[in-house]
Amino acid sequence: MEDEQEQRLAERFADILDGQATAGLSAGDIREHYPDLAGELEALSDIDRAVDPEALPERLSGHRILSVIGRGGMGRVLLAEDEALRRRVAIKMLAPQYADRPALRTRFMAEARAMARLNHPNVVRIYSLGPASEPPHFVMEHLDGVPLTRAGAALTFEQRAEMVLKVVETVHFLHGKGVIHRDLKPQNVLVGPDLEPKLLDFGLILDLGDQKRLSRPGEIAGTPEYLSPEQAAGGEALDARSDVFSLGAVLYELLTGQPPFRAAAIADLLRIIREEDPVLPRRHVPEIPRALQNVCLKALEKDPARRYASAADMAGDLRRYLAGEAVYAEPAAYSRLIAGKVGEHLRELEGWRRDQIVSEAEYDGLRRRYDRLLERDDAWIMEARRLTLPQVTLYLGAWVLAVGAALLTFFRYPALAGSPAVLTAWAAALPAGWIGFDSWRRERHRVAVAWLLAFCLLAPIATLVTLEEFHLFTGLTMGQARLELFHRLHVAKQATNAQLWWSILAGIPVCWWIRRFTGASVFTLLSAVFGALLALATLVRMGMLDWLENDPGRIYFRLIPCAAIFMTAGLLLERRGRTDDSRYFYPFAVAFTWAALSGLAAFHEPYARWLKGVAPWTRGQLEYLFILNAGVYFLLDRACDRMGSGQVRMVGKSFRFVIPGHVMTSLLLLGVDAQTPAETKLLAWLLPAAACVFVFASIPRQMKNFFATGLLFFAIGVARLQHEVFHDRAVWPVLLLAAGLSLMAAAANYAALRVNLTRAVKALWR
Amino acid sequence: MENPTSTFALLEHARAGDPQALSAAFEKHRRRLAVLIHYKLSPQARHGAEVEDLVQETLLRGFRDIGRFHYQSPGSLLRWLSSIADHVIVDRLRYQGRDRRAGQQVPFRSASNPNGPEPTDSATPSRLFAQQEAVERLLARLDRLPEDYRQAILMTKIEGLSTAEMAQRTGRSREAAALLVYRAVKRFRAISDASEP
């Protein structure tokens, strides 16, 4: 009887041992079902606990352990039940083999204390710390959710941005408490059915307040895919921007479905995180809004200084995206992307030039366009790669501001007479400047440049209003009202030339200083514009209005020094390596030169008289003067070529460019205007001849406009010859046809012809 | 859902080229293997260092030969390791005095091979003994059992055989095997209760 019962118990025991009777039952359940075997089953658990490093305790802090729901480097997270409250909890347990390592225990306790301190709806809550008699653990809120990326897969980009925004705000909250998370990754953000993300796993937090590292220095802590470059490099002091990087990586994965950096081996991964830019999110998923891509790339910048300065800044941009506003982020990754590719192209281009696949001129042209592509890293709207509604509106606003302020300088308003006008002008100028500088400091460069440009325009205007209203510099030019510019404009307010001059002068140092402060080259352009205006204002103060009526040639004569000044300024700046500044001065030099030389030829009487004296047969005709100018341009071009620098060569090219037009138009007009038959005939032949010269002159400097203009004027010359020399003579068209045919035939057999000609010449020589 | 740290999953990861997974799989079985080897040795040879040495060597061979292992059931890795341990012990007896180690052919992680598996025991010669006390206590209790009881517990509880397999190995009926195991555990419990303070 006893034997039978023992056999039955043994059978049941064997069944339990083999797992047949226990499927789906916990150890506690089994014991309840088989009270007769309780002691024996307890003994089995004893054996398991002794040999199985992963054996679970049955209870912790009075909670019944149900299963393992996660594990990390330091231990496991268990699902447990508070039987009294019938509530599920999560218990984080330090792995038993680490329980006696003081450093890890300290870190574990720090995690629990940090969680207790962080009372936030999006941070998982801690309930209690385990008693000293049990293995180290703490009890926390059990979250019924899925990792952020899994939750995000089915959502719109707006909803994903909203979720990330909550995470970013929560991280900012941590930073406010002096804590860096250091292990932000999608798996550490659980999202419940209400789409509320909750941050968990504070095992790697760095407490900035205590300046206490919870991991050994130099040790790499965190999940490798989401490490920041400074974490991957190890050793460097970390700050909040390290978390910003990880947030960027989380956003990247949420947008594209994959982490930004991947590699098979961890050493490769760390190197990639430190050195390589991530693939643009839109390359993975073209539907990703550009604004979100900007936010993501800005957070993922390698250099912490280029990232968002704080999680709050990142949250600001995400909020702007959600509100449909433009985000502030301007990732430097784009320029690096372009620069990298352009660098490759330039090396290739260099090779093509060496192998003479492209001509020097073509090489120069391409090179210049590539350089422009790289330089376009300016915050100014004209250098922006794309126009956007907010940006265009911003500039329109700045322009309205400037134009509105300009009205104050021209017209008198009874309600705004005297100091109120001055106050109004400065009330527009000073805040614009202040907002500009402030935005620049906050790295909102695009916005800042618009405000600063407005300030640069408003500053001289406000100065002028001040001078007008306070009656400063009221002296008339040479004491004559008729020499005053504003007096001629018949407007209510009549600023003197002196006031105008001083106001413009005041604008130049402002622009120049802002150029130094921001490094934005648009302010150089503005200084050059102010410089040109100042030059003209100086001429006005020298009595230009008088010359305009009596001797316009003098105006143009005095433009020559202006051109020289701008040229010199450009050269000096370029010599100092400031090519970004010099390139705005040369165009003014060229424009002044063109205006001066053309004006001299057209209006300057001494010039014409001199020519008449030197060469009476020209009768001082202005066409000859233009041909003379063409010669001057040629010399200038040669001089510029001597200088050797790229920008000056371009100046030379712009002089060279106008030569054929000057020469051939003059020849044509001279021919039409010729006074003797011989002169008519000579000029009629000279025009097509000159045209042919220019056609061939296109070769040495690769001037395509020489070629095109030459062809055009050749046709005109042929018509002139037909009219003046070969009137009604059939030989002329026949001759032309024969000449055309032979030229083409000769050109098509150029090589053979050349060989034969050389032989013939050599034979004759002997 | 597949538990990512089950032996099967770890072995799959190991096959997919993750050497750390194999380390983890072996680590899980380390203590059981140590207990098995302890009782495979003659009582004179059963001292900690020797057992630890043999565990190490067995795991090294396991690393080397993992390609030949075929997963059948949750216990099959341990049984396979146990059979390797038999060879290791026999070899040890045969080549006593000569230091021939299979482990030298295994590409462990080192400066020149940073992706190799972690040496099974990089930190201390006995991570096993982080819970040394518990194992020692278990061994002490098993020592006090009669040989057939001890073997029954070793086979079913440590090596992980089912009672049917154990019956087959020992040439008993399943009923007899079940009774043997039951009595063995009952005695073990009595010894435990007696030694408990």
Coordinates of C-alpha atoms in Angstrom, one line a residue, chain B:
Chain B
M1 CA 8.3 34.9 -28.7
E2 CA 11.8 33.5 -28.9
N3 CA 13.8 34.2 -25.8
P4 CA 17.0 35.8 -27.2
T5 CA 19.1 34.1 -24.6
S6 CA 17.8 30.5 -24.9
T7 CA 20.5 28.1 -25.8
F8 CA 19.1 27.5 -29.2
A9 CA 18.9 31.2 -30.1
L10 CA 22.5 31.7 -28.8
L11 CA 23.7 28.9 -31.0
E12 CA 21.9 30.3 -34.0
H13 CA 23.6 33.6 -33.3
A14 CA 26.9 31.9 -33.0
R15 CA 26.4 30.2 -36.3
A16 CA 25.5 33.6 -37.8
G17 CA 29.0 34.8 -36.8
D18 CA 28.5 36.2 -33.4
P19 CA 31.2 34.7 -31.3
Q20 CA 29.9 36.4 -28.1
A21 CA 26.7 34.3 -28.4
L22 CA 28.7 31.1 -28.2
S23 CA 30.5 32.4 -25.1
A24 CA 27.2 33.1 -23.5
A25 CA 25.8 29.7 -24.4
F26 CA 28.8 28.0 -22.8
E27 CA 28.7 30.3 -19.8
K28 CA 25.2 29.1 -19.1
H29 CA 26.3 25.5 -18.8
R30 CA 29.6 26.1 -17.1
R31 CA 28.5 25.2 -13.5
R32 CA 26.6 22.1 -14.5
L33 CA 29.6 21.0 -16.5
A34 CA 31.8 21.6 -13.5
V35 CA 29.6 19.4 -11.3
L36 CA 29.5 16.6 -13.9
I37 CA 33.3 16.7 -14.4
H38 CA 33.7 16.7 -10.6
Y39 CA 32.0 13.3 -10.4
K40 CA 33.6 11.9 -13.5
L41 CA 37.0 12.2 -11.8
S42 CA 38.3 9.8 -9.3
P43 CA 37.9 11.1 -5.7
Q44 CA 41.6 11.8 -5.4
A45 CA 41.6 14.0 -8.5
R46 CA 38.5 16.0 -7.4
H47 CA 40.1 19.3 -6.4
G48 CA 38.9 22.7 -7.6
A49 CA 41.9 23.6 -9.8
E50 CA 41.8 20.4 -11.7
V51 CA 38.0 20.6 -12.3
E52 CA 38.3 24.2 -13.4
D53 CA 41.2 23.2 -15.8
L54 CA 39.1 20.4 -17.3
V55 CA 36.0 22.7 -17.7
Q56 CA 38.2 25.2 -19.5
E57 CA 39.7 22.6 -21.8
T58 CA 36.3 21.1 -22.5
L59 CA 34.9 24.5 -23.4
L60 CA 37.9 25.3 -25.6
R61 CA 37.3 22.1 -27.5
G62 CA 33.6 22.9 -27.7
F63 CA 34.5 26.3 -29.4
R64 CA 36.8 24.5 -31.8
D65 CA 34.3 21.8 -32.7
I66 CA 31.0 23.7 -32.5
G67 CA 30.5 23.1 -36.2
R68 CA 30.1 19.4 -35.5
F69 CA 27.3 20.0 -33.0
H70 CA 23.7 19.5 -33.9
Y71 CA 21.0 21.0 -31.8
Q72 CA 18.3 18.5 -30.9
S73 CA 16.7 19.5 -27.6
P74 CA 17.4 22.1 -24.8
G75 CA 19.8 19.7 -23.0
S76 CA 21.7 18.5 -26.0
L77 CA 24.5 21.1 -25.8
L78 CA 25.3 20.0 -22.2
R79 CA 25.2 16.4 -23.2
W80 CA 27.6 17.1 -26.1
L81 CA 29.9 19.0 -23.8
S82 CA 29.7 16.2 -21.3
S83 CA 30.8 13.7 -23.9
I84 CA 33.7 16.0 -24.8
A85 CA 34.6 16.2 -21.1
D86 CA 34.9 12.4 -21.2
H87 CA 37.4 12.6 -24.0
V88 CA 39.3 15.4 -22.2
I89 CA 39.6 13.3 -19.1
V90 CA 40.7 10.3 -20.9
D91 CA 43.3 12.4 -22.9
R92 CA 44.4 13.9 -19.7
L93 CA 45.1 10.5 -18.2
R94 CA 46.8 9.3 -21.4
Y95 CA 49.1 12.3 -21.9
Q96 CA 49.7 13.1 -18.3
G97 CA 52.5 15.5 -17.9
R98 CA 52.3 16.7 -21.5
D99 CA 50.7 20.1 -21.9
R100 CA 48.7 19.7 -25.1
R101 CA 45.9 22.1 -25.5
A102 CA 43.3 22.2 -28.2
G103 CA 42.6 25.7 -27.2
Q104 CA 45.7 27.0 -28.9
Q105 CA 44.0 26.5 -32.2
V106 CA 40.9 28.6 -31.3
P107 CA 41.1 32.2 -32.4
F108 CA 40.2 33.9 -29.2
R109 CA 39.9 37.6 -28.9
S110 CA 43.3 39.3 -28.7
A111 CA 45.0 42.4 -30.1
S112 CA 45.6 40.7 -33.4
N113 CA 42.1 39.2 -33.6
P114 CA 39.7 41.7 -32.0
N115 CA 36.6 39.9 -33.2
G116 CA 37.3 36.5 -31.8
P117 CA 35.2 35.0 -29.0
E118 CA 35.9 36.3 -25.5
P119 CA 38.1 33.8 -23.6
T120 CA 35.6 31.9 -21.5
D121 CA 37.1 33.2 -18.4
S122 CA 38.7 36.6 -18.9
A123 CA 38.2 38.2 -15.6
T124 CA 39.2 35.6 -13.0
P125 CA 40.1 31.9 -13.1
S126 CA 36.7 31.3 -11.5
R127 CA 33.8 33.4 -12.4
L128 CA 32.2 30.0 -11.7
F129 CA 33.0 30.6 -8.0
A130 CA 31.1 33.9 -7.8
Q131 CA 28.6 31.5 -6.4
Q132 CA 31.3 29.1 -5.3
E133 CA 29.7 28.7 -1.9
A134 CA 26.4 27.4 -3.4
V135 CA 28.2 24.9 -5.6
E136 CA 30.4 23.8 -2.8
R137 CA 27.3 23.2 -0.6
L138 CA 25.7 21.3 -3.4
L139 CA 28.8 19.1 -3.9
A140 CA 29.0 18.5 -0.1
R141 CA 25.4 17.2 -0.1
L142 CA 25.7 15.1 -3.2
D143 CA 28.9 13.5 -1.7
R144 CA 26.8 12.2 1.1
L145 CA 24.4 10.4 -1.2
P146 CA 24.8 6.7 -2.1
E147 CA 26.4 6.3 -5.6
D148 CA 23.2 5.3 -7.4
Y149 CA 21.2 8.1 -5.9
R150 CA 23.9 10.6 -6.8
Q151 CA 24.0 9.4 -10.4
A152 CA 20.2 9.6 -10.6
I153 CA 20.3 13.3 -9.6
L154 CA 23.3 14.1 -11.8
M155 CA 21.7 12.5 -14.8
T156 CA 18.2 14.1 -14.4
K157 CA 19.0 17.4 -12.7
I158 CA 22.5 18.3 -13.8
E159 CA 22.9 16.7 -17.2
G160 CA 19.2 17.2 -17.9
L161 CA 18.2 13.7 -19.1
S162 CA 14.5 12.8 -18.9
T163 CA 13.6 9.9 -16.7
A164 CA 13.0 7.7 -19.8
E165 CA 16.5 8.5 -21.1
M166 CA 17.9 7.8 -17.7
A167 CA 16.1 4.5 -17.6
Q168 CA 17.5 3.6 -20.9
R169 CA 21.1 4.5 -20.0
T170 CA 21.0 2.6 -16.7
G171 CA 19.0 -0.4 -18.1
R172 CA 16.1 0.1 -15.8
S173 CA 12.3 0.4 -16.4
R174 CA 10.9 3.9 -16.4
E175 CA 9.0 3.1 -13.2
A176 CA 12.1 2.0 -11.5
A177 CA 14.0 5.0 -12.7
A178 CA 11.3 7.3 -11.5
L179 CA 11.3 5.7 -8.1
L180 CA 15.1 5.9 -7.9
V181 CA 15.0 9.6 -8.7
Y182 CA 12.2 10.3 -6.3
R183 CA 14.0 8.5 -3.5
A184 CA 17.3 10.2 -4.4
V185 CA 15.7 13.6 -4.2
K186 CA 13.9 12.7 -1.0
R187 CA 17.2 11.7 0.6
F188 CA 18.9 14.8 -0.8
R189 CA 16.2 16.9 0.8
A190 CA 16.7 15.1 4.1
I191 CA 20.4 15.8 4.0
S192 CA 19.7 19.4 3.1
D193 CA 17.3 19.8 6.0
A194 CA 19.7 18.2 8.3
S195 CA 22.6 20.4 7.3
E196 CA 20.5 23.6 7.4
P197 CA 21.2 25.6 10.5

